[in-house]
CSV table of C-alpha atoms and ligand atoms in Angstrom, one decimal:
chain,number,residue,atom,x,y,z
A,178,MET,CA,-20.0,146.9,314.5
A,179,GLY,CA,-23.0,148.7,313.3
A,180,HIS,CA,-22.6,151.3,316.1
A,181,GLY,CA,-21.6,154.7,315.0
A,182,ARG,CA,-20.3,156.9,318.0
A,183,GLY,CA,-23.0,157.9,320.6
A,184,THR,CA,-26.1,156.3,319.1
A,185,GLY,CA,-28.3,155.3,321.7
A,186,ASP,CA,-27.4,153.5,324.8
A,187,ARG,CA,-23.8,152.9,323.3
A,188,SER,CA,-23.0,156.3,324.0
A,189,ALA,CA,-21.0,157.0,327.1
A,190,PHE,CA,-23.6,158.9,328.1
A,191,GLY,CA,-26.5,156.9,327.4
A,192,ALA,CA,-29.3,157.7,325.5
A,193,GLY,CA,-30.0,161.5,324.9
A,194,GLY,CA,-26.3,162.3,326.3
A,195,ASN,CA,-24.0,164.4,324.6
A,196,PRO,CA,-21.1,162.8,323.0
A,197,SER,CA,-19.0,165.9,322.1
A,198,SER,CA,-17.7,166.2,325.7
A,199,ALA,CA,-17.1,162.3,326.2
A,200,TYR,CA,-14.9,161.6,323.3
A,201,ARG,CA,-11.9,163.3,323.3
A,202,PRO,CA,-8.7,162.0,320.7
A,203,ARG,CA,-6.7,165.0,322.6
A,204,ARG,CA,-5.9,163.0,325.7
A,205,LEU,CA,-3.8,160.8,324.0
A,206,ARG,CA,-2.0,163.5,323.0
A,207,SER,CA,-1.8,165.8,326.5
A,208,THR,CA,1.8,164.7,327.3
A,209,PRO,CA,5.1,163.9,325.6
A,210,ALA,CA,4.8,160.4,328.0
A,211,MET,CA,1.3,159.7,326.4
A,212,ARG,CA,2.1,160.4,322.9
A,213,ARG,CA,5.2,158.3,323.0
A,214,LEU,CA,2.9,155.2,324.9
A,215,THR,CA,0.5,155.6,322.0
A,216,ALA,CA,2.4,156.2,318.5
A,217,GLU,CA,1.7,154.0,316.2
A,218,THR,CA,5.0,154.0,313.8
A,219,ARG,CA,8.5,154.2,315.4
A,220,LEU,CA,11.7,154.5,313.7
A,221,HIS,CA,14.5,152.4,314.6
A,222,PRO,CA,18.3,152.9,313.6
A,223,ALA,CA,18.1,149.3,311.7
A,224,ASP,CA,15.4,150.1,309.8
A,225,LEU,CA,17.2,152.7,307.6
A,226,VAL,CA,20.0,151.8,304.7
A,227,LEU,CA,22.6,154.4,303.5
A,228,PRO,CA,23.1,154.4,299.4
A,229,MET,CA,26.7,155.3,298.9
A,230,PHE,CA,28.5,156.2,295.7
A,231,VAL,CA,32.0,155.6,295.5
A,232,ARG,CA,33.5,157.0,292.2
A,233,GLU,CA,36.8,155.7,290.5
A,234,GLY,CA,40.0,157.4,290.7
A,235,LEU,CA,39.5,160.3,293.5
A,236,THR,CA,41.6,160.9,295.8
A,237,ASP,CA,39.3,163.0,298.2
A,238,ALA,CA,35.5,162.4,298.8
A,239,ALA,CA,33.6,165.2,296.2
A,240,PRO,CA,30.6,166.8,297.1
A,241,ILE,CA,27.5,166.3,294.8
A,242,GLY,CA,25.8,169.7,294.2
A,243,SER,CA,22.3,168.8,293.6
A,244,MET,CA,23.0,166.9,297.1
A,245,PRO,CA,24.5,168.8,299.7
A,246,GLY,CA,25.7,166.7,302.1
A,247,VAL,CA,25.9,163.8,300.6
A,248,GLN,CA,29.4,163.1,298.6
A,249,GLN,CA,31.2,160.7,296.2
A,250,HIS,CA,33.8,159.1,297.9
A,251,SER,CA,37.0,158.2,297.5
A,252,LEU,CA,38.2,154.5,298.6
A,253,ASP,CA,39.5,156.1,301.7
A,254,SER,CA,37.0,158.6,302.2
A,255,PHE,CA,34.4,155.5,302.0
A,256,ARG,CA,36.3,153.2,304.3
A,257,ARG,CA,35.7,156.1,307.4
A,258,ALA,CA,31.7,156.3,306.0
A,259,LEU,CA,31.1,152.8,306.6
A,260,ALA,CA,32.7,152.9,309.7
A,261,GLU,CA,30.7,155.7,310.9
A,262,ALA,CA,27.6,153.9,309.5
A,263,ALA,CA,28.0,150.9,311.6
A,264,GLU,CA,28.7,153.0,314.4
A,265,ALA,CA,25.2,154.6,314.1
A,266,GLY,CA,23.7,151.5,314.0
A,267,VAL,CA,22.0,151.7,310.2
A,268,GLY,CA,20.9,148.6,309.1
A,269,GLY,CA,22.7,148.6,305.8
A,270,VAL,CA,24.4,150.1,303.0
A,271,MET,CA,23.7,150.1,299.2
A,272,LEU,CA,26.5,150.5,296.9
A,273,PHE,CA,26.7,152.6,293.6
A,274,GLY,CA,30.2,152.5,291.9
A,275,VAL,CA,30.5,155.6,289.0
A,276,PRO,CA,33.4,154.1,286.7
A,277,GLU,CA,35.9,156.2,285.1
A,278,THR,CA,35.5,154.8,281.7
A,279,ARG,CA,32.1,153.7,280.1
A,280,ASP,CA,31.0,151.4,276.9
A,281,ALA,CA,28.2,150.2,275.2
A,282,GLU,CA,27.8,147.0,277.4
A,283,GLY,CA,29.0,148.3,280.5
A,284,SER,CA,32.1,146.3,281.1
A,285,GLN,CA,32.8,147.6,284.3
A,286,ALA,CA,30.1,146.3,285.7
A,287,THR,CA,30.9,142.8,285.4
A,288,ASP,CA,34.6,143.2,285.7
A,289,PRO,CA,36.1,142.2,289.3
A,290,ASP,CA,38.6,145.6,289.4
A,291,GLY,CA,35.5,147.5,288.4
A,292,ILE,CA,35.2,150.4,291.1
A,293,LEU,CA,31.7,148.5,292.0
A,294,ASN,CA,32.9,145.4,292.4
A,295,VAL,CA,36.1,146.8,294.3
A,296,ALA,CA,34.0,148.8,296.5
A,297,THR,CA,32.0,145.9,298.0
A,298,ARG,CA,35.0,143.7,298.8
A,299,VAL,CA,36.4,147.2,300.9
A,300,ALA,CA,32.6,147.2,302.5
A,301,ILE,CA,32.5,143.5,303.3
A,302,GLU,CA,36.5,143.9,304.8
A,303,GLU,CA,35.4,146.8,306.7
A,304,VAL,CA,31.8,146.5,308.0
A,305,GLY,CA,30.3,142.8,306.8
A,306,ASP,CA,29.7,141.7,309.9
A,307,GLU,CA,27.4,144.5,311.4
A,308,LEU,CA,25.8,145.7,308.0
A,309,VAL,CA,24.1,144.1,305.7
A,310,VAL,CA,26.6,144.9,301.9
A,311,GLN,CA,24.0,145.3,299.3
A,312,THR,CA,24.9,146.5,295.8
A,313,ASP,CA,23.0,148.1,293.0
A,314,LEU,CA,22.7,145.6,290.2
A,315,CYS,CA,22.0,147.7,287.2
A,316,LEU,CA,24.1,148.9,284.1
A,317,ASP,CA,23.2,152.5,283.9
A,318,GLU,CA,26.2,153.9,285.6
A,319,PHE,CA,28.7,152.1,283.5
A,320,THR,CA,26.8,152.4,280.3
A,321,ASP,CA,28.2,154.9,277.6
A,322,HIS,CA,25.0,155.5,276.4
A,323,GLY,CA,23.3,155.9,280.1
A,324,HIS,CA,20.3,153.1,279.7
A,325,CYS,CA,19.9,150.8,282.4
A,326,GLY,CA,20.7,147.7,279.5
A,327,VAL,CA,21.9,147.0,276.7
A,328,LEU,CA,20.9,148.5,273.4
A,329,ALA,CA,19.1,146.7,270.4
A,330,LYS,CA,20.3,148.2,266.6
A,331,ASP,CA,17.1,150.2,266.5
A,332,GLY,CA,18.4,152.0,269.8
A,333,SER,CA,15.7,150.4,271.8
A,334,VAL,CA,16.8,149.0,275.5
A,335,ASP,CA,17.3,145.1,274.8
A,336,ASN,CA,15.7,143.2,277.4
A,337,ASP,CA,16.9,139.8,276.8
A,338,ALA,CA,20.4,140.7,276.0
A,339,THR,CA,20.2,142.8,279.0
A,340,LEU,CA,19.2,139.8,281.1
A,341,GLU,CA,22.5,138.2,279.8
A,342,ARG,CA,24.5,140.8,281.1
A,343,TYR,CA,22.6,140.9,284.9
A,344,ARG,CA,23.1,137.7,285.3
A,345,ASP,CA,27.1,138.1,284.5
A,346,MET,CA,26.9,141.2,286.6
A,347,ALA,CA,25.1,139.2,289.7
A,348,LEU,CA,27.9,136.8,289.7
A,349,ALA,CA,30.6,139.6,289.9
A,350,GLN,CA,28.7,140.8,292.9
A,351,ALA,CA,28.2,137.8,294.4
A,352,GLU,CA,31.4,136.8,294.4
A,353,ALA,CA,33.0,139.9,295.4
A,354,GLY,CA,30.8,139.9,298.7
A,355,SER,CA,27.5,141.4,298.6
A,356,HIS,CA,25.0,140.1,300.3
A,357,LEU,CA,22.0,141.2,298.9
A,358,LEU,CA,21.6,142.6,295.4
A,359,GLY,CA,19.8,145.3,294.4
A,360,LEU,CA,18.2,144.7,291.2
A,361,SER,CA,17.1,148.1,289.9
A,362,GLY,CA,17.1,147.7,286.1
A,363,MET,CA,12.8,147.0,285.7
A,364,MET,CA,13.7,144.3,282.6
A,365,ASP,CA,11.1,141.3,282.7
A,366,GLY,CA,12.9,138.3,283.7
A,367,GLN,CA,15.6,139.7,285.8
A,368,VAL,CA,14.8,138.2,289.1
A,369,ALA,CA,14.3,134.8,287.9
A,370,VAL,CA,17.4,134.9,285.8
A,371,VAL,CA,19.6,135.9,288.6
A,372,ARG,CA,18.3,133.6,291.0
A,373,GLU,CA,19.1,131.1,289.0
A,374,ALA,CA,22.4,132.1,288.4
A,375,LEU,CA,23.2,132.6,291.9
A,376,GLU,CA,22.0,129.3,292.8
A,377,ALA,CA,23.7,127.6,289.8
A,378,GLU,CA,27.2,128.7,291.3
A,379,GLY,CA,26.5,128.0,294.9
A,380,HIS,CA,25.9,131.5,295.8
A,381,ARG,CA,22.5,130.8,298.2
A,382,ASN,CA,22.9,133.2,300.3
A,383,THR,CA,22.8,136.0,298.7
A,384,ALA,CA,19.5,137.3,298.5
A,385,VAL,CA,17.6,139.7,296.0
A,386,LEU,CA,16.0,142.6,296.6
A,387,ALA,CA,13.9,143.4,293.9
A,388,TYR,CA,12.8,147.0,292.7
A,389,ALA,CA,9.4,145.5,292.1
A,390,ALA,CA,7.4,148.6,291.2
A,391,LYS,CA,10.0,151.5,289.7
A,392,PHE,CA,8.4,154.4,288.5
A,393,ALA,CA,9.9,156.7,286.3
A,394,SER,CA,10.5,159.6,288.1
A,395,ALA,CA,11.6,163.3,287.6
A,396,PHE,CA,12.8,163.2,291.4
A,397,TYR,CA,15.9,161.0,290.0
A,398,GLY,CA,17.4,164.2,288.9
A,399,PRO,CA,20.2,164.4,291.6
A,400,PHE,CA,20.8,160.9,291.1
A,401,ARG,CA,21.9,161.2,287.4
A,402,GLU,CA,24.6,164.2,288.7
A,403,ALA,CA,25.8,161.8,291.2
A,404,VAL,CA,26.6,158.7,289.2
A,405,ASP,CA,27.8,161.3,286.1
A,406,SER,CA,24.6,159.7,283.9
A,407,GLN,CA,25.2,159.6,280.3
A,408,LEU,CA,21.4,159.5,279.5
A,409,VAL,CA,19.7,161.4,276.9
A,410,GLY,CA,16.1,161.0,277.4
A,411,ASP,CA,14.0,158.7,280.0
A,412,ARG,CA,13.3,155.4,280.6
A,413,ARG,CA,9.5,155.3,280.2
A,414,THR,CA,9.6,151.5,277.6
A,415,TYR,CA,11.1,150.0,281.5
A,416,GLN,CA,9.9,151.9,284.2
A,417,MET,CA,6.5,152.6,285.5
A,418,ASP,CA,4.4,154.7,284.5
A,419,ASN,CA,3.3,157.6,287.0
A,420,GLY,CA,0.0,157.2,287.3
A,421,ASN,CA,-0.6,153.0,287.3
A,422,ARG,CA,-1.5,151.8,290.8
A,423,ARG,CA,-2.6,148.3,289.7
A,424,GLU,CA,0.4,147.5,287.8
A,425,ALA,CA,2.5,147.8,290.3
A,426,LEU,CA,0.9,144.7,292.1
A,427,ARG,CA,2.0,142.4,289.0
A,428,GLU,CA,5.4,143.6,289.4
A,429,VAL,CA,5.3,142.6,293.1
A,430,GLU,CA,3.4,139.4,292.3
A,431,LEU,CA,5.9,138.4,289.4
A,432,ASP,CA,9.0,139.5,291.2
A,433,ILE,CA,7.7,137.1,294.2
A,434,ALA,CA,6.9,134.5,291.8
A,435,GLU,CA,10.7,134.5,290.5
A,436,GLY,CA,12.1,134.6,294.1
A,437,ALA,CA,12.5,137.8,295.1
A,438,ASP,CA,13.2,137.7,298.9
A,439,ILE,CA,12.6,141.7,299.6
A,440,VAL,CA,10.5,143.9,297.2
A,441,MET,CA,10.9,148.0,297.0
A,442,VAL,CA,8.4,150.7,295.8
A,443,LYS,CA,10.6,153.5,294.4
A,444,PRO,CA,10.5,156.5,294.9
A,445,ALA,CA,8.5,156.7,297.7
A,446,MET,CA,7.2,159.5,299.1
A,447,SER,CA,5.0,160.5,295.8
A,448,TYR,CA,4.3,156.5,295.9
A,449,LEU,CA,2.8,156.1,299.1
A,450,ASP,CA,-0.2,154.8,298.2
A,451,VAL,CA,1.3,152.1,296.1
A,452,LEU,CA,3.3,151.5,299.3
A,453,ALA,CA,0.3,150.9,301.2
A,454,ASP,CA,-1.1,148.2,298.7
A,455,VAL,CA,2.3,146.3,298.1
A,456,ALA,CA,2.7,146.1,302.2
A,457,ALA,CA,-0.7,145.1,302.7
A,458,THR,CA,-0.6,142.0,300.2
A,459,SER,CA,2.8,141.1,299.9
A,460,SER,CA,4.4,138.1,301.6
A,461,VAL,CA,8.0,139.2,301.4
A,462,PRO,CA,9.6,142.2,303.3
A,463,VAL,CA,8.6,145.7,301.5
A,464,TRP,CA,11.1,148.7,301.4
A,465,ALA,CA,11.2,151.9,299.9
A,466,TYR,CA,13.5,154.2,298.4
A,467,GLN,CA,13.4,157.7,299.2
A,468,ILE,CA,15.5,159.0,296.2
A,469,SER,CA,17.7,162.0,295.6
A,470,GLY,CA,15.0,164.5,294.8
A,471,GLU,CA,13.0,163.7,297.8
A,472,TYR,CA,16.6,164.6,299.4
A,473,ALA,CA,17.1,167.5,297.1
A,474,MET,CA,13.6,169.3,298.0
A,475,ILE,CA,13.6,169.1,301.4
A,476,GLU,CA,17.9,170.2,301.6
A,477,ALA,CA,16.6,173.3,299.2
A,478,ALA,CA,13.8,174.1,301.1
A,479,ALA,CA,15.7,174.0,304.6
A,480,ALA,CA,18.9,176.0,303.2
A,481,ASN,CA,15.8,178.9,302.1
A,482,GLY,CA,14.5,178.8,306.1
A,483,TRP,CA,11.3,177.8,304.6
A,484,ILE,CA,11.3,174.5,306.2
A,485,ASN,CA,12.5,173.6,310.0
A,486,ARG,CA,15.6,170.8,308.1
A,487,GLU,CA,15.4,167.8,310.9
A,488,ALA,CA,11.4,168.0,311.8
A,489,ALA,CA,11.3,167.7,307.8
A,490,ILE,CA,13.3,165.1,307.3
A,491,ASP,CA,12.0,163.2,310.5
A,492,GLU,CA,8.4,163.3,309.2
A,493,SER,CA,9.2,162.2,306.1
A,494,VAL,CA,10.9,159.3,306.8
A,495,LEU,CA,8.4,158.1,309.4
A,496,ALA,CA,5.7,158.6,307.1
A,497,ILE,CA,7.3,156.4,304.5
A,498,LYS,CA,7.0,153.8,307.2
A,499,ARG,CA,3.8,154.7,308.4
A,500,ALA,CA,2.7,153.7,304.9
A,501,GLY,CA,4.1,150.1,304.7
A,502,ALA,CA,7.7,150.6,304.7
A,503,ASP,CA,9.9,147.6,306.6
A,504,ALA,CA,12.8,149.5,305.9
A,505,ILE,CA,13.7,152.4,303.8
A,506,LEU,CA,16.5,153.5,302.0
A,507,THR,CA,17.4,156.9,303.0
A,508,TYR,CA,20.1,159.9,302.3
A,509,TRP,CA,20.0,160.8,305.9
A,510,ALA,CA,20.4,157.5,307.2
A,511,VAL,CA,23.4,158.3,309.7
A,512,GLU,CA,21.9,161.3,310.8
A,513,LEU,CA,18.5,160.2,311.4
A,514,ALA,CA,19.9,156.9,313.3
A,515,ASP,CA,22.3,159.3,315.0
A,516,ARG,CA,19.3,161.5,316.4
A,517,LEU,CA,17.5,158.5,317.3
A,518,HIS,CA,19.8,157.3,319.9
A,519,ALA,CA,20.5,161.2,321.2
A,520,THR,CA,16.5,161.4,321.8
A,521,GLY,CA,16.3,157.8,323.1
A,522,ILE,CA,14.5,155.0,320.7
B,705,PBG,C1,19.6,152.7,288.5
B,705,PBG,C2,19.2,153.5,289.8
B,705,PBG,C3,18.8,154.9,289.8
B,705,PBG,C4,18.6,155.5,291.4
B,705,PBG,C5,18.5,154.3,292.2
B,705,PBG,N1,19.1,153.1,291.1
B,705,PBG,C6,18.3,155.7,288.5
B,705,PBG,C7,17.3,155.9,288.0
B,705,PBG,O1,16.5,155.1,287.7
B,705,PBG,O2,17.2,156.6,286.8
B,705,PBG,C8,18.1,156.5,291.6
B,705,PBG,C9,18.0,157.0,292.9
B,705,PBG,C10,17.8,158.3,293.6
B,705,PBG,O3,17.5,158.8,293.1
B,705,PBG,O4,18.3,158.4,294.8
B,705,PBG,N2,20.6,152.4,288.8
């Protein structure tokens, strides 16, 4: 330490030498083989998790306008897409259900015949040995008001009443066979309540992925169409303020203390500093979710011919890994896994 480049006799040229001609970082960029050998970050198909939407009552897959290339699946198209994901060698799938009927409590979330629980059983049957089958544990797809929890009389989201719903939802998902519960609702104490219920009911190997640092983001926009969200207003009383970096560490610390097996930062691209902070301090794996709006922006720019689509996708996901994500949820998981295989990983 303390010796700068070319200072005194530590210079490659000795005292008085001209360091500018000796220090050439470009040497390591000079050939594809050299670049490959000196690359600091690599993606692997197993790092990628594919989020999937299954909609009750569909006979064929339906496109999502704001997410070109992503579909709401029927149970049949879902089976085919699961097989494709397993074939591509991704690490897992994250399932979202879109129910036909909604109510204030989100009853379909805890009904064993609710679409998400049905889809989970299908996924376990089809690819349960090859992939980590994960389920979104949140009420927003199932409530008629679109909030992630149940409402108090004054219309606010009632934290502790919601925890009771999450507990029942966790048990329903574990019973359907989910390997990993994605707690995305940002209620205080949700990890503790879910972990305790799983232990009490003998689901000791059902793991918990805590969306620990989830920010109230404009980039969730296209997802609202994907799940036919009924939300009016925003989620700012439970999701985090966009500018809060320190608070993310507090959320992560609490979730780990409550028993989270994995923590998540979400969205990804606008929060890479937060991701790097969490990766530097977390004692459990850290994942990131490249969300719907991040997907839509790149697809839209590419469709206009403004950016190179594949290069932009690759760069965006690599950057999330570089910032510290051990795994990444991305709607490009299968495409990217196929490309990684094709280019030789
Ligand atoms: C909550 C949930 C959301 C997303 C994943 N889980 C919506 C939200 O918090 O508003 C967003 C994912 C995306 O935008 O791709 N169930």
